[in-house]
């Protein structure tokens, strides 16, 4: 996603699929490290080098988010012009600070009217010893198959 040419190629594939009347589902999974809840601890307990590293990771994440916003705008704009079925979903850990980033909030408001908050253990996620892992997630989407029955307010 960090290379414009790659994003343009993927958008092209999606648009071609829509022209062929294929249904498209785009699952968006960007790195969350820059926005991890642990980064708050690192920021407070780490030194200047740690803070600079966190800032650099967040800048890289902003670049990915801008490319994602551009791609979504192109795909959903194309869908409006030619028709077709395209859905998308964005996932991150539930308490990831990235959900509070303005660019992300704008994408949620524009593209993803519904959300779900699954826990990994409810889907059989476990560690190597077979113990259930709670692993909490949030998913925003425009596809009701991945959500609770009612839209969020």
Short mmCIF file of C-alpha atoms in Angstrom, two decimals:
data_model
loop_
_atom_site.label_atom_id
_atom_site.label_comp_id
_atom_site.label_asym_id
_atom_site.label_seq_id
_atom_site.Cartn_x
_atom_site.Cartn_y
_atom_site.Cartn_z
CA UNK A 1 0.00 0.00 0.00
CA UNK A 2 2.91 2.37 0.46
CA UNK A 3 3.68 2.38 -3.27
CA UNK A 4 1.25 4.33 -5.44
CA UNK A 5 1.86 2.02 -8.41
CA UNK A 6 0.82 -1.04 -6.39
CA UNK A 7 -2.31 0.68 -5.10
CA UNK A 8 -3.21 1.74 -8.65
CA UNK A 9 -2.71 -1.84 -9.87
CA UNK A 10 -4.99 -3.27 -7.17
CA UNK A 11 -7.64 -0.60 -7.86
CA UNK A 12 -7.41 -1.54 -11.54
CA UNK A 13 -7.99 -5.22 -10.75
CA UNK A 14 -11.02 -4.36 -8.63
CA UNK A 15 -12.49 -2.11 -11.34
CA UNK A 16 -11.94 -4.84 -13.95
CA UNK A 17 -13.73 -7.32 -11.71
CA UNK A 18 -16.65 -4.91 -11.34
CA UNK A 19 -16.82 -4.46 -15.13
CA UNK A 20 -17.03 -8.27 -15.40
CA UNK A 21 -19.98 -8.24 -12.95
CA UNK A 22 -17.95 -10.06 -10.31
CA UNK A 23 -18.65 -9.38 -6.65
CA UNK A 24 -15.68 -7.93 -4.79
CA UNK A 25 -14.89 -7.93 -1.07
CA UNK A 26 -11.85 -5.97 0.08
CA UNK A 27 -10.50 -6.91 3.52
CA UNK A 28 -8.26 -4.11 4.82
CA UNK A 29 -5.62 -5.08 7.34
CA UNK A 30 -2.96 -2.42 7.82
CA UNK A 31 -0.17 -2.66 10.40
CA UNK A 32 -1.34 -1.43 13.79
CA UNK A 33 2.00 -1.22 15.61
CA UNK A 34 2.17 2.57 15.35
CA UNK A 35 -1.17 2.82 17.16
CA UNK A 36 -0.81 -0.07 19.62
CA UNK A 37 -1.88 0.50 23.21
CA UNK A 38 1.69 -0.45 24.13
CA UNK A 39 2.93 2.68 22.36
CA UNK A 40 1.44 4.76 25.17
CA UNK A 41 3.64 2.89 27.62
CA UNK A 42 6.64 3.17 25.30
CA UNK A 43 6.04 6.91 24.91
CA UNK A 44 5.88 7.46 28.65
CA UNK A 45 8.71 5.13 29.69
CA UNK A 46 11.00 5.42 26.68
CA UNK A 47 13.48 8.10 25.83
CA UNK A 48 13.72 10.53 22.96
CA UNK A 49 14.85 7.82 20.51
CA UNK A 50 11.75 5.77 21.34
CA UNK A 51 9.47 8.75 20.81
CA UNK A 52 11.12 9.52 17.47
CA UNK A 53 10.62 5.90 16.40
CA UNK A 54 6.94 6.01 17.35
CA UNK A 55 6.49 9.28 15.42
CA UNK A 56 8.19 7.75 12.37
CA UNK A 57 5.94 4.67 12.55
CA UNK A 58 2.89 6.89 12.78
CA UNK A 59 4.02 8.93 9.78
CA UNK A 60 4.41 5.69 7.80
CA UNK A 61 0.91 4.71 8.91
CA UNK A 62 -0.48 8.08 7.78
CA UNK A 63 1.01 7.40 4.34
CA UNK A 64 -0.77 4.04 4.19
CA UNK A 65 -4.02 5.61 5.37
CA UNK A 66 -3.84 8.31 2.69
CA UNK A 67 -3.28 5.65 0.02
CA UNK A 68 -6.16 3.62 1.40
CA UNK A 69 -8.47 6.65 1.31
CA UNK A 70 -7.45 7.34 -2.29
CA UNK A 71 -8.04 3.71 -3.29
CA UNK A 72 -11.45 3.57 -1.61
CA UNK A 73 -12.49 6.81 -3.29
CA UNK A 74 -11.51 5.41 -6.70
CA UNK A 75 -13.17 2.02 -6.18
CA UNK A 76 -16.44 3.32 -4.76
CA UNK A 77 -16.52 6.12 -7.36
CA UNK A 78 -16.09 3.54 -10.12
CA UNK A 79 -18.82 1.40 -8.57
CA UNK A 80 -21.21 4.37 -8.65
CA UNK A 81 -20.46 4.96 -12.34
CA UNK A 82 -20.63 1.38 -13.65
CA UNK A 83 -22.55 -0.46 -10.95
CA UNK A 84 -21.51 -3.74 -9.46
CA UNK A 85 -21.09 -5.14 -6.00
CA UNK A 86 -18.14 -4.17 -3.84
CA UNK A 87 -17.83 -4.38 -0.09
CA UNK A 88 -14.95 -3.55 2.19
CA UNK A 89 -14.00 -4.01 5.82
CA UNK A 90 -11.23 -2.54 7.96
CA UNK A 91 -9.98 -4.33 11.04
CA UNK A 92 -7.65 -3.42 13.87
CA UNK A 93 -7.38 -4.39 17.52
CA UNK A 94 -10.34 -2.99 19.46
CA UNK A 95 -8.37 -0.47 21.53
CA UNK A 96 -5.94 0.57 18.81
CA UNK A 97 -5.41 4.34 18.94
CA UNK A 98 -5.57 4.40 15.13
CA UNK A 99 -9.36 4.32 15.32
CA UNK A 100 -9.17 7.89 16.69
CA UNK A 101 -7.13 9.24 13.76
CA UNK A 102 -9.18 11.79 11.79
CA UNK A 103 -8.50 10.13 8.42
CA UNK A 104 -9.76 6.81 9.79
CA UNK A 105 -12.85 8.38 11.36
CA UNK A 106 -13.63 10.01 8.01
CA UNK A 107 -13.35 6.66 6.18
CA UNK A 108 -15.63 5.06 8.77
CA UNK A 109 -18.22 7.79 8.24
CA UNK A 110 -17.97 7.59 4.46
CA UNK A 111 -17.68 3.87 3.71
CA UNK A 112 -18.45 1.70 6.73
CA UNK A 113 -21.84 2.21 8.41
CA UNK A 114 -21.66 -0.95 10.53
CA UNK A 115 -19.25 -2.40 13.03
CA UNK A 116 -18.58 -5.60 14.91
CA UNK A 117 -16.37 -6.31 17.91
CA UNK A 118 -15.48 -10.00 17.87
CA UNK A 119 -13.22 -11.70 20.39
CA UNK A 120 -10.87 -14.30 18.95
CA UNK A 121 -11.80 -16.93 21.53
CA UNK A 122 -15.39 -16.92 20.24
CA UNK A 123 -14.01 -18.18 16.93
CA UNK A 124 -11.69 -20.83 18.34
CA UNK A 125 -8.50 -18.73 18.50
CA UNK A 126 -6.06 -20.33 20.93
CA UNK A 127 -2.39 -20.36 21.84
CA UNK A 128 -0.02 -23.23 21.10
CA UNK A 129 -1.16 -24.94 24.31
CA UNK A 130 -4.81 -24.85 23.27
CA UNK A 131 -5.79 -22.12 25.74
CA UNK A 132 -8.38 -19.66 24.35
CA UNK A 133 -7.07 -16.22 23.32
CA UNK A 134 -9.44 -13.33 23.83
CA UNK A 135 -7.75 -11.12 21.17
CA UNK A 136 -10.29 -8.29 20.86
CA UNK A 137 -10.95 -6.78 17.43
CA UNK A 138 -13.07 -4.07 15.88
CA UNK A 139 -14.26 -4.35 12.30
CA UNK A 140 -15.93 -1.52 10.37
CA UNK A 141 -17.68 -2.52 7.17
CA UNK A 142 -20.45 -1.95 4.66
CA UNK A 143 -21.30 -5.67 4.59
CA UNK A 144 -23.91 -6.85 7.07
CA UNK A 145 -22.54 -10.40 7.03
CA UNK A 146 -19.67 -9.24 9.26
CA UNK A 147 -21.67 -7.24 11.77
CA UNK A 148 -24.20 -7.34 14.52
CA UNK A 149 -27.81 -7.03 13.31
CA UNK A 150 -28.21 -3.28 13.81
CA UNK A 151 -26.23 -0.32 12.44
CA UNK A 152 -24.17 1.73 14.88
CA UNK A 153 -25.52 5.15 15.83
#
